Amino acid sequence: MSAAASSGAKRHSLERSALETSASEESDRLEAAADQAIAACNGDMRSAIRALILANEYLEYELCEMFAAVSKGYARGRVKRKRGDGEATKGSAEKSDADGGQ
């Protein structure tokens, strides 16, 4: 095997090892977070799940509020608007243009 091929194989091995290590660290972090949530609910897993669902719903609400507050110009098209936020109006305007305004 040439030196370049050996170097490439060694680098690939190191990258795979780094990915496995980061996956292991992520798994450990999630386990610790789960244990912490259960401990906060005095060991009741059902209460822990309910608390996490409520926290997630609150964060989703906050995100929707933030999307509503951010101007379209500031977001530069990165924020996708829902159908009820003017998409239907835009679509009907395009349709009437295609029909010749009828």
PDB file of N, CA and C in Angstrom:
ATOM      1  N   MET A   1       0.832  -1.164   0.000  1.00  0.00           N
ATOM      2  CA  MET A   1       0.000   0.000   0.000  1.00  0.00           C
ATOM      3  C   MET A   1       0.884   1.237   0.000  1.00  0.00           C
ATOM      4  N   SER A   2       0.521   2.250  -0.799  1.00  0.00           N
ATOM      5  CA  SER A   2       1.318   3.468  -0.877  1.00  0.00           C
ATOM      6  C   SER A   2       1.117   4.306   0.381  1.00  0.00           C
ATOM      7  N   ALA A   3       1.988   5.287   0.550  1.00  0.00           N
ATOM      8  CA  ALA A   3       1.911   6.163   1.722  1.00  0.00           C
ATOM      9  C   ALA A   3       0.634   6.990   1.697  1.00  0.00           C
ATOM     10  N   ALA A   4       0.236   7.449   0.486  1.00  0.00           N
ATOM     11  CA  ALA A   4      -0.981   8.259   0.357  1.00  0.00           C
ATOM     12  C   ALA A   4      -2.214   7.428   0.702  1.00  0.00           C
ATOM     13  N   ALA A   5      -2.260   6.181   0.217  1.00  0.00           N
ATOM     14  CA  ALA A   5      -3.395   5.308   0.505  1.00  0.00           C
ATOM     15  C   ALA A   5      -3.445   4.978   1.989  1.00  0.00           C
ATOM     16  N   SER A   6      -2.295   4.764   2.590  1.00  0.00           N
ATOM     17  CA  SER A   6      -2.227   4.473   4.018  1.00  0.00           C
ATOM     18  C   SER A   6      -2.693   5.673   4.832  1.00  0.00           C
ATOM     19  N   SER A   7      -2.273   6.862   4.401  1.00  0.00           N
ATOM     20  CA  SER A   7      -2.676   8.092   5.086  1.00  0.00           C
ATOM     21  C   SER A   7      -4.185   8.294   4.981  1.00  0.00           C
ATOM     22  N   GLY A   8      -4.742   8.031   3.787  1.00  0.00           N
ATOM     23  CA  GLY A   8      -6.186   8.175   3.577  1.00  0.00           C
ATOM     24  C   GLY A   8      -6.969   7.191   4.420  1.00  0.00           C
ATOM     25  N   ALA A   9      -6.498   5.948   4.510  1.00  0.00           N
ATOM     26  CA  ALA A   9      -7.175   4.937   5.316  1.00  0.00           C
ATOM     27  C   ALA A   9      -7.120   5.300   6.790  1.00  0.00           C
ATOM     28  N   LYS A  10      -5.969   5.832   7.212  1.00  0.00           N
ATOM     29  CA  LYS A  10      -5.805   6.215   8.611  1.00  0.00           C
ATOM     30  C   LYS A  10      -6.744   7.381   8.940  1.00  0.00           C
ATOM     31  N   ARG A  11      -6.844   8.368   8.022  1.00  0.00           N
ATOM     32  CA  ARG A  11      -7.713   9.516   8.241  1.00  0.00           C
ATOM     33  C   ARG A  11      -9.172   9.071   8.319  1.00  0.00           C
ATOM     34  N   HIS A  12      -9.574   8.149   7.408  1.00  0.00           N
ATOM     35  CA  HIS A  12     -10.945   7.644   7.411  1.00  0.00           C
ATOM     36  C   HIS A  12     -11.238   6.940   8.735  1.00  0.00           C
ATOM     37  N   SER A  13     -10.271   6.179   9.227  1.00  0.00           N
ATOM     38  CA  SER A  13     -10.429   5.482  10.495  1.00  0.00           C
ATOM     39  C   SER A  13     -10.583   6.473  11.641  1.00  0.00           C
ATOM     40  N   LEU A  14      -9.805   7.552  11.623  1.00  0.00           N
ATOM     41  CA  LEU A  14      -9.895   8.565  12.669  1.00  0.00           C
ATOM     42  C   LEU A  14     -11.232   9.299  12.608  1.00  0.00           C
ATOM     43  N   GLU A  15     -11.731   9.590  11.391  1.00  0.00           N
ATOM     44  CA  GLU A  15     -13.015  10.266  11.253  1.00  0.00           C
ATOM     45  C   GLU A  15     -14.134   9.395  11.793  1.00  0.00           C
ATOM     46  N   ARG A  16     -14.094   8.084  11.471  1.00  0.00           N
ATOM     47  CA  ARG A  16     -15.114   7.161  11.953  1.00  0.00           C
ATOM     48  C   ARG A  16     -15.062   7.082  13.473  1.00  0.00           C
ATOM     49  N   SER A  17     -13.856   7.047  14.039  1.00  0.00           N
ATOM     50  CA  SER A  17     -13.692   6.990  15.487  1.00  0.00           C
ATOM     51  C   SER A  17     -14.256   8.249  16.137  1.00  0.00           C
ATOM     52  N   ALA A  18     -14.013   9.405  15.522  1.00  0.00           N
ATOM     53  CA  ALA A  18     -14.535  10.668  16.057  1.00  0.00           C
ATOM     54  C   ALA A  18     -16.058  10.678  16.007  1.00  0.00           C
ATOM     55  N   LEU A  19     -16.651  10.153  14.924  1.00  0.00           N
ATOM     56  CA  LEU A  19     -18.108  10.087  14.812  1.00  0.00           C
ATOM     57  C   LEU A  19     -18.684   9.158  15.866  1.00  0.00           C
ATOM     58  N   GLU A  20     -18.051   8.016  16.081  1.00  0.00           N
ATOM     59  CA  GLU A  20     -18.531   7.077  17.079  1.00  0.00           C
ATOM     60  C   GLU A  20     -18.435   7.690  18.468  1.00  0.00           C
ATOM     61  N   THR A  21     -17.343   8.433  18.728  1.00  0.00           N
ATOM     62  CA  THR A  21     -17.170   9.081  20.018  1.00  0.00           C
ATOM     63  C   THR A  21     -18.237  10.141  20.233  1.00  0.00           C
ATOM     64  N   SER A  22     -18.512  10.961  19.205  1.00  0.00           N
ATOM     65  CA  SER A  22     -19.522  12.013  19.360  1.00  0.00           C
ATOM     66  C   SER A  22     -20.909  11.398  19.519  1.00  0.00           C
ATOM     67  N   ALA A  23     -21.187  10.289  18.828  1.00  0.00           N
ATOM     68  CA  ALA A  23     -22.472   9.606  18.989  1.00  0.00           C
ATOM     69  C   ALA A  23     -22.606   9.056  20.397  1.00  0.00           C
ATOM     70  N   SER A  24     -21.512   8.534  20.928  1.00  0.00           N
ATOM     71  CA  SER A  24     -21.515   8.009  22.286  1.00  0.00           C
ATOM     72  C   SER A  24     -21.729   9.136  23.295  1.00  0.00           C
ATOM     73  N   GLU A  25     -21.061  10.268  23.090  1.00  0.00           N
ATOM     74  CA  GLU A  25     -21.234  11.418  23.981  1.00  0.00           C
ATOM     75  C   GLU A  25     -22.661  11.947  23.916  1.00  0.00           C
ATOM     76  N   GLU A  26     -23.240  11.981  22.721  1.00  0.00           N
ATOM     77  CA  GLU A  26     -24.620  12.442  22.542  1.00  0.00           C
ATOM     78  C   GLU A  26     -25.574  11.510  23.270  1.00  0.00           C
ATOM     79  N   SER A  27     -25.340  10.208  23.146  1.00  0.00           N
ATOM     80  CA  SER A  27     -26.178   9.228  23.829  1.00  0.00           C
ATOM     81  C   SER A  27     -26.085   9.396  25.338  1.00  0.00           C
ATOM     82  N   ASP A  28     -24.879   9.604  25.846  1.00  0.00           N
ATOM     83  CA  ASP A  28     -24.685   9.811  27.287  1.00  0.00           C
ATOM     84  C   ASP A  28     -25.392  11.085  27.750  1.00  0.00           C
ATOM     85  N   ARG A  29     -25.324  12.133  26.924  1.00  0.00           N
ATOM     86  CA  ARG A  29     -25.972  13.397  27.266  1.00  0.00           C
ATOM     87  C   ARG A  29     -27.489  13.225  27.332  1.00  0.00           C
ATOM     88  N   LEU A  30     -28.048  12.482  26.367  1.00  0.00           N
ATOM     89  CA  LEU A  30     -29.495  12.251  26.359  1.00  0.00           C
ATOM     90  C   LEU A  30     -29.932  11.395  27.540  1.00  0.00           C
ATOM     91  N   GLU A  31     -29.141  10.392  27.877  1.00  0.00           N
ATOM     92  CA  GLU A  31     -29.445   9.556  29.044  1.00  0.00           C
ATOM     93  C   GLU A  31     -29.458  10.394  30.310  1.00  0.00           C
ATOM     94  N   ALA A  32     -28.481  11.271  30.463  1.00  0.00           N
ATOM     95  CA  ALA A  32     -28.402  12.130  31.643  1.00  0.00           C
ATOM     96  C   ALA A  32     -29.602  13.079  31.697  1.00  0.00           C
ATOM     97  N   ALA A  33     -29.996  13.631  30.544  1.00  0.00           N
ATOM     98  CA  ALA A  33     -31.147  14.535  30.497  1.00  0.00           C
ATOM     99  C   ALA A  33     -32.438  13.797  30.850  1.00  0.00           C
ATOM    100  N   ALA A  34     -32.579  12.559  30.356  1.00  0.00           N
ATOM    101  CA  ALA A  34     -33.768  11.757  30.676  1.00  0.00           C
ATOM    102  C   ALA A  34     -33.814  11.453  32.169  1.00  0.00           C
ATOM    103  N   ASP A  35     -32.674  11.064  32.726  1.00  0.00           N
ATOM    104  CA  ASP A  35     -32.604  10.780  34.165  1.00  0.00           C
ATOM    105  C   ASP A  35     -32.945  12.026  34.977  1.00  0.00           C
ATOM    106  N   GLN A  36     -32.480  13.175  34.519  1.00  0.00           N
ATOM    107  CA  GLN A  36     -32.741  14.433  35.218  1.00  0.00           C
ATOM    108  C   GLN A  36     -34.230  14.781  35.177  1.00  0.00           C
ATOM    109  N   ALA A  37     -34.872  14.565  34.029  1.00  0.00           N
ATOM    110  CA  ALA A  37     -36.304  14.853  33.907  1.00  0.00           C
ATOM    111  C   ALA A  37     -37.121  13.931  34.801  1.00  0.00           C
ATOM    112  N   ILE A  38     -36.761  12.661  34.848  1.00  0.00           N
ATOM    113  CA  ILE A  38     -37.470  11.705  35.706  1.00  0.00           C
ATOM    114  C   ILE A  38     -37.262  12.060  37.175  1.00  0.00           C
ATOM    115  N   ALA A  39     -36.039  12.425  37.541  1.00  0.00           N
ATOM    116  CA  ALA A  39     -35.747  12.800  38.929  1.00  0.00           C
ATOM    117  C   ALA A  39     -36.529  14.047  39.332  1.00  0.00           C
ATOM    118  N   ALA A  40     -36.702  14.997  38.389  1.00  0.00           N
ATOM    119  CA  ALA A  40     -37.451  16.221  38.688  1.00  0.00           C
ATOM    120  C   ALA A  40     -38.915  15.920  38.970  1.00  0.00           C
ATOM    121  N   CYS A  41     -39.403  14.789  38.458  1.00  0.00           N
ATOM    122  CA  CYS A  41     -40.793  14.380  38.682  1.00  0.00           C
ATOM    123  C   CYS A  41     -40.885  13.273  39.730  1.00  0.00           C
ATOM    124  N   ASN A  42     -39.912  13.222  40.627  1.00  0.00           N
ATOM    125  CA  ASN A  42     -39.884  12.252  41.727  1.00  0.00           C
ATOM    126  C   ASN A  42     -39.986  10.796  41.257  1.00  0.00           C
ATOM    127  N   GLY A  43     -39.368  10.501  40.124  1.00  0.00           N
ATOM    128  CA  GLY A  43     -39.314   9.133  39.624  1.00  0.00           C
ATOM    129  C   GLY A  43     -40.536   8.688  38.838  1.00  0.00           C
ATOM    130  N   ASP A  44     -41.536   9.546  38.693  1.00  0.00           N
ATOM    131  CA  ASP A  44     -42.743   9.201  37.949  1.00  0.00           C
ATOM    132  C   ASP A  44     -42.510   9.475  36.465  1.00  0.00           C
ATOM    133  N   MET A  45     -42.340   8.394  35.697  1.00  0.00           N
ATOM    134  CA  MET A  45     -42.015   8.554  34.268  1.00  0.00           C
ATOM    135  C   MET A  45     -43.163   9.174  33.480  1.00  0.00           C
ATOM    136  N   ARG A  46     -44.401   8.844  33.854  1.00  0.00           N
ATOM    137  CA  ARG A  46     -45.555   9.410  33.148  1.00  0.00           C
ATOM    138  C   ARG A  46     -45.599  10.927  33.339  1.00  0.00           C
ATOM    139  N   SER A  47     -45.348  11.399  34.549  1.00  0.00           N
ATOM    140  CA  SER A  47     -45.318  12.844  34.810  1.00  0.00           C
ATOM    141  C   SER A  47     -44.164  13.505  34.067  1.00  0.00           C
ATOM    142  N   ALA A  48     -43.034  12.820  33.981  1.00  0.00           N
ATOM    143  CA  ALA A  48     -41.885  13.363  33.257  1.00  0.00           C
ATOM    144  C   ALA A  48     -42.219  13.526  31.778  1.00  0.00           C
ATOM    145  N   ILE A  49     -42.877  12.545  31.200  1.00  0.00           N
ATOM    146  CA  ILE A  49     -43.263  12.626  29.785  1.00  0.00           C
ATOM    147  C   ILE A  49     -44.247  13.772  29.577  1.00  0.00           C
ATOM    148  N   ARG A  50     -45.236  13.881  30.463  1.00  0.00           N
ATOM    149  CA  ARG A  50     -46.207  14.974  30.350  1.00  0.00           C
ATOM    150  C   ARG A  50     -45.517  16.323  30.436  1.00  0.00           C
ATOM    151  N   ALA A  51     -44.572  16.471  31.372  1.00  0.00           N
ATOM    152  CA  ALA A  51     -43.850  17.734  31.530  1.00  0.00           C
ATOM    153  C   ALA A  51     -43.046  18.055  30.270  1.00  0.00           C
ATOM    154  N   LEU A  52     -42.419  17.048  29.675  1.00  0.00           N
ATOM    155  CA  LEU A  52     -41.637  17.284  28.454  1.00  0.00           C
ATOM    156  C   LEU A  52     -42.538  17.647  27.274  1.00  0.00           C
ATOM    157  N   ILE A  53     -43.709  17.018  27.206  1.00  0.00           N
ATOM    158  CA  ILE A  53     -44.655  17.361  26.134  1.00  0.00           C
ATOM    159  C   ILE A  53     -45.129  18.802  26.293  1.00  0.00           C
ATOM    160  N   LEU A  54     -45.446  19.189  27.521  1.00  0.00           N
ATOM    161  CA  LEU A  54     -45.875  20.577  27.766  1.00  0.00           C
ATOM    162  C   LEU A  54     -44.765  21.565  27.431  1.00  0.00           C
ATOM    163  N   ALA A  55     -43.538  21.235  27.805  1.00  0.00           N
ATOM    164  CA  ALA A  55     -42.412  22.113  27.494  1.00  0.00           C
ATOM    165  C   ALA A  55     -42.232  22.236  25.987  1.00  0.00           C
ATOM    166  N   ASN A  56     -42.391  21.135  25.269  1.00  0.00           N
ATOM    167  CA  ASN A  56     -42.260  21.155  23.815  1.00  0.00           C
ATOM    168  C   ASN A  56     -43.363  22.000  23.179  1.00  0.00           C
ATOM    169  N   GLU A  57     -44.598  21.852  23.664  1.00  0.00           N
ATOM    170  CA  GLU A  57     -45.703  22.647  23.129  1.00  0.00           C
ATOM    171  C   GLU A  57     -45.470  24.135  23.376  1.00  0.00           C
ATOM    172  N   TYR A  58     -44.946  24.472  24.550  1.00  0.00           N
ATOM    173  CA  TYR A  58     -44.660  25.870  24.850  1.00  0.00           C
ATOM    174  C   TYR A  58     -43.599  26.420  23.895  1.00  0.00           C
ATOM    175  N   LEU A  59     -42.553  25.629  23.642  1.00  0.00           N
ATOM    176  CA  LEU A  59     -41.505  26.074  22.728  1.00  0.00           C
ATOM    177  C   LEU A  59     -42.034  26.235  21.306  1.00  0.00           C
ATOM    178  N   GLU A  60     -42.939  25.337  20.881  1.00  0.00           N
ATOM    179  CA  GLU A  60     -43.548  25.466  19.557  1.00  0.00           C
ATOM    180  C   GLU A  60     -44.379  26.742  19.470  1.00  0.00           C
ATOM    181  N   TYR A  61     -45.109  27.048  20.550  1.00  0.00           N
ATOM    182  CA  TYR A  61     -45.898  28.280  20.594  1.00  0.00           C
ATOM    183  C   TYR A  61     -44.988  29.503  20.482  1.00  0.00           C
ATOM    184  N   GLU A  62     -43.900  29.510  21.246  1.00  0.00           N
ATOM    185  CA  GLU A  62     -42.950  30.607  21.196  1.00  0.00           C
ATOM    186  C   GLU A  62     -42.357  30.760  19.792  1.00  0.00           C
ATOM    187  N   LEU A  63     -42.071  29.655  19.140  1.00  0.00           N
ATOM    188  CA  LEU A  63     -41.520  29.692  17.786  1.00  0.00           C
ATOM    189  C   LEU A  63     -42.526  30.289  16.804  1.00  0.00           C
ATOM    190  N   CYS A  64     -43.790  29.903  16.934  1.00  0.00           N
ATOM    191  CA  CYS A  64     -44.827  30.476  16.068  1.00  0.00           C
ATOM    192  C   CYS A  64     -44.964  31.971  16.296  1.00  0.00           C
ATOM    193  N   GLU A  65     -44.887  32.399  17.554  1.00  0.00           N
ATOM    194  CA  GLU A  65     -44.949  33.830  17.866  1.00  0.00           C
ATOM    195  C   GLU A  65     -43.770  34.568  17.251  1.00  0.00           C
ATOM    196  N   MET A  66     -42.606  33.949  17.302  1.00  0.00           N
ATOM    197  CA  MET A  66     -41.420  34.571  16.729  1.00  0.00           C
ATOM    198  C   MET A  66     -41.561  34.683  15.211  1.00  0.00           C
ATOM    199  N   PHE A  67     -42.074  33.639  14.556  1.00  0.00           N
ATOM    200  CA  PHE A  67     -42.270  33.692  13.108  1.00  0.00           C
ATOM    201  C   PHE A  67     -43.246  34.801  12.741  1.00  0.00           C
ATOM    202  N   ALA A  68     -44.277  34.981  13.540  1.00  0.00           N
ATOM    203  CA  ALA A  68     -45.262  36.025  13.267  1.00  0.00           C
ATOM    204  C   ALA A  68     -44.655  37.412  13.449  1.00  0.00           C
ATOM    205  N   ALA A  69     -43.713  37.538  14.384  1.00  0.00           N
ATOM    206  CA  ALA A  69     -43.120  38.838  14.678  1.00  0.00           C
ATOM    207  C   ALA A  69     -42.014  39.227  13.700  1.00  0.00           C
ATOM    208  N   VAL A  70     -41.386  38.248  13.067  1.00  0.00           N
ATOM    209  CA  VAL A  70     -40.264  38.529  12.166  1.00  0.00           C
ATOM    210  C   VAL A  70     -40.811  38.983  10.820  1.00  0.00           C
ATOM    211  N   SER A  71     -40.299  40.097  10.333  1.00  0.00           N
ATOM    212  CA  SER A  71     -40.771  40.599   9.048  1.00  0.00           C
ATOM    213  C   SER A  71     -40.264  39.708   7.924  1.00  0.00           C
ATOM    214  N   LYS A  72     -41.000  39.668   6.850  1.00  0.00           N
ATOM    215  CA  LYS A  72     -40.617  38.850   5.706  1.00  0.00           C
ATOM    216  C   LYS A  72     -39.310  39.346   5.088  1.00  0.00           C
ATOM    217  N   GLY A  73     -39.085  40.636   5.093  1.00  0.00           N
ATOM    218  CA  GLY A  73     -37.846  41.191   4.549  1.00  0.00           C
ATOM    219  C   GLY A  73     -36.637  40.789   5.363  1.00  0.00           C
ATOM    220  N   TYR A  74     -36.793  40.749   6.675  1.00  0.00           N
ATOM    221  CA  TYR A  74     -35.674  40.360   7.537  1.00  0.00           C
ATOM    222  C   TYR A  74     -35.342  38.883   7.335  1.00  0.00           C
ATOM    223  N   ALA A  75     -36.361  38.042   7.211  1.00  0.00           N
ATOM    224  CA  ALA A  75     -36.143  36.611   7.064  1.00  0.00           C
ATOM    225  C   ALA A  75     -35.673  36.249   5.657  1.00  0.00           C
ATOM    226  N   ARG A  76     -35.921  37.107   4.695  1.00  0.00           N
ATOM    227  CA  ARG A  76     -35.515  36.919   3.295  1.00  0.00           C
ATOM    228  C   ARG A  76     -35.952  35.567   2.733  1.00  0.00           C
ATOM    229  N   GLY A  77     -37.206  35.215   2.988  1.00  0.00           N
ATOM    230  CA  GLY A  77     -37.761  34.007   2.404  1.00  0.00           C
ATOM    231  C   GLY A  77     -37.415  32.732   3.139  1.00  0.00           C
ATOM    232  N   ARG A  78     -36.640  32.795   4.208  1.00  0.00           N
ATOM    233  CA  ARG A  78     -36.280  31.579   4.939  1.00  0.00           C
ATOM    234  C   ARG A  78     -37.418  31.079   5.803  1.00  0.00           C
ATOM    235  N   VAL A  79     -38.365  31.950   6.139  1.00  0.00           N
ATOM    236  CA  VAL A  79     -39.505  31.570   6.957  1.00  0.00           C
ATOM    237  C   VAL A  79     -40.643  31.208   6.028  1.00  0.00           C
ATOM    238  N   LYS A  80     -41.091  29.977   6.110  1.00  0.00           N
ATOM    239  CA  LYS A  80     -42.205  29.533   5.282  1.00  0.00           C
ATOM    240  C   LYS A  80     -43.505  29.921   5.966  1.00  0.00           C
ATOM    241  N   ARG A  81     -44.335  30.641   5.260  1.00  0.00           N
ATOM    242  CA  ARG A  81     -45.633  31.048   5.802  1.00  0.00           C
ATOM    243  C   ARG A  81     -46.635  29.918   5.585  1.00  0.00           C
ATOM    244  N   LYS A  82     -47.585  29.801   6.511  1.00  0.00           N
ATOM    245  CA  LYS A  82     -48.632  28.792   6.366  1.00  0.00           C
ATOM    246  C   LYS A  82     -49.646  29.271   5.352  1.00  0.00           C
ATOM    247  N   ARG A  83     -50.481  28.370   4.856  1.00  0.00           N
ATOM    248  CA  ARG A  83     -51.466  28.665   3.823  1.00  0.00           C
ATOM    249  C   ARG A  83     -52.378  29.833   4.183  1.00  0.00           C
ATOM    250  N   GLY A  84     -52.753  29.969   5.445  1.00  0.00           N
ATOM    251  CA  GLY A  84     -53.681  31.007   5.862  1.00  0.00           C
ATOM    252  C   GLY A  84     -53.065  32.389   5.910  1.00  0.00           C
ATOM    253  N   ASP A  85     -51.754  32.520   5.738  1.00  0.00           N
ATOM    254  CA  ASP A  85     -51.066  33.803   5.876  1.00  0.00           C
ATOM    255  C   ASP A  85     -50.865  34.521   4.547  1.00  0.00           C
ATOM    256  N   GLY A  86     -51.867  34.500   3.666  1.00  0.00           N
ATOM    257  CA  GLY A  86     -51.766  35.241   2.417  1.00  0.00           C
ATOM    258  C   GLY A  86     -51.459  34.367   1.213  1.00  0.00           C
ATOM    259  N   GLU A  87     -51.149  33.102   1.426  1.00  0.00           N
ATOM    260  CA  GLU A  87     -50.865  32.214   0.298  1.00  0.00           C
ATOM    261  C   GLU A  87     -52.105  32.044  -0.583  1.00  0.00           C
ATOM    262  N   ALA A  88     -53.275  31.909   0.036  1.00  0.00           N
ATOM    263  CA  ALA A  88     -54.496  31.712  -0.740  1.00  0.00           C
ATOM    264  C   ALA A  88     -54.767  32.951  -1.598  1.00  0.00           C
ATOM    265  N   THR A  89     -54.533  34.127  -1.051  1.00  0.00           N
ATOM    266  CA  THR A  89     -54.735  35.363  -1.792  1.00  0.00           C
ATOM    267  C   THR A  89     -53.769  35.439  -2.966  1.00  0.00           C
ATOM    268  N   LYS A  90     -52.505  35.084  -2.718  1.00  0.00           N
ATOM    269  CA  LYS A  90     -51.504  35.117  -3.778  1.00  0.00           C
ATOM    270  C   LYS A  90     -51.872  34.121  -4.875  1.00  0.00           C
ATOM    271  N   GLY A  91     -52.288  32.922  -4.492  1.00  0.00           N
ATOM    272  CA  GLY A  91     -52.655  31.891  -5.465  1.00  0.00           C
ATOM    273  C   GLY A  91     -53.847  32.310  -6.299  1.00  0.00           C
ATOM    274  N   SER A  92     -54.863  32.954  -5.667  1.00  0.00           N
ATOM    275  CA  SER A  92     -56.045  33.360  -6.422  1.00  0.00           C
ATOM    276  C   SER A  92     -55.717  34.501  -7.360  1.00  0.00           C
ATOM    277  N   ALA A  93     -54.769  35.371  -6.988  1.00  0.00           N
ATOM    278  CA  ALA A  93     -54.352  36.458  -7.874  1.00  0.00           C
ATOM    279  C   ALA A  93     -53.632  35.901  -9.098  1.00  0.00           C
ATOM    280  N   GLU A  94     -52.815  34.894  -8.892  1.00  0.00           N
ATOM    281  CA  GLU A  94     -52.115  34.279 -10.019  1.00  0.00           C
ATOM    282  C   GLU A  94     -53.107  33.571 -10.929  1.00  0.00           C
ATOM    283  N   LYS A  95     -54.108  32.935 -10.337  1.00  0.00           N
ATOM    284  CA  LYS A  95     -55.111  32.219 -11.139  1.00  0.00           C
ATOM    285  C   LYS A  95     -55.910  33.200 -11.983  1.00  0.00           C
ATOM    286  N   SER A  96     -56.288  34.347 -11.405  1.00  0.00           N
ATOM    287  CA  SER A  96     -57.073  35.306 -12.181  1.00  0.00           C
ATOM    288  C   SER A  96     -56.230  35.920 -13.292  1.00  0.00           C
ATOM    289  N   ASP A  97     -54.910  36.084 -13.057  1.00  0.00           N
ATOM    290  CA  ASP A  97     -54.037  36.567 -14.122  1.00  0.00           C
ATOM    291  C   ASP A  97     -53.965  35.562 -15.253  1.00  0.00           C
ATOM    292  N   ALA A  98     -53.905  34.284 -14.920  1.00  0.00           N
ATOM    293  CA  ALA A  98     -53.813  33.234 -15.937  1.00  0.00           C
ATOM    294  C   ALA A  98     -55.125  33.135 -16.718  1.00  0.00           C
ATOM    295  N   ASP A  99     -56.251  33.433 -16.066  1.00  0.00           N
ATOM    296  CA  ASP A  99     -57.557  33.364 -16.731  1.00  0.00           C
ATOM    297  C   ASP A  99     -57.866  34.632 -17.506  1.00  0.00           C
ATOM    298  N   GLY A 100     -56.966  35.581 -17.499  1.00  0.00           N
ATOM    299  CA  GLY A 100     -57.213  36.854 -18.177  1.00  0.00           C
ATOM    300  C   GLY A 100     -58.037  37.786 -17.334  1.00  0.00           C
ATOM    301  N   GLY A 101     -58.007  37.570 -16.004  1.00  0.00           N
ATOM    302  CA  GLY A 101     -58.720  38.466 -15.105  1.00  0.00           C
ATOM    303  C   GLY A 101     -60.186  38.141 -14.946  1.00  0.00           C
ATOM    304  N   GLN A 102     -60.594  36.972 -15.389  1.00  0.00           N
ATOM    305  CA  GLN A 102     -62.025  36.627 -15.279  1.00  0.00           C
ATOM    306  C   GLN A 102     -62.328  35.973 -13.976  1.00  0.00           C
TER     307      GLN A 102
END
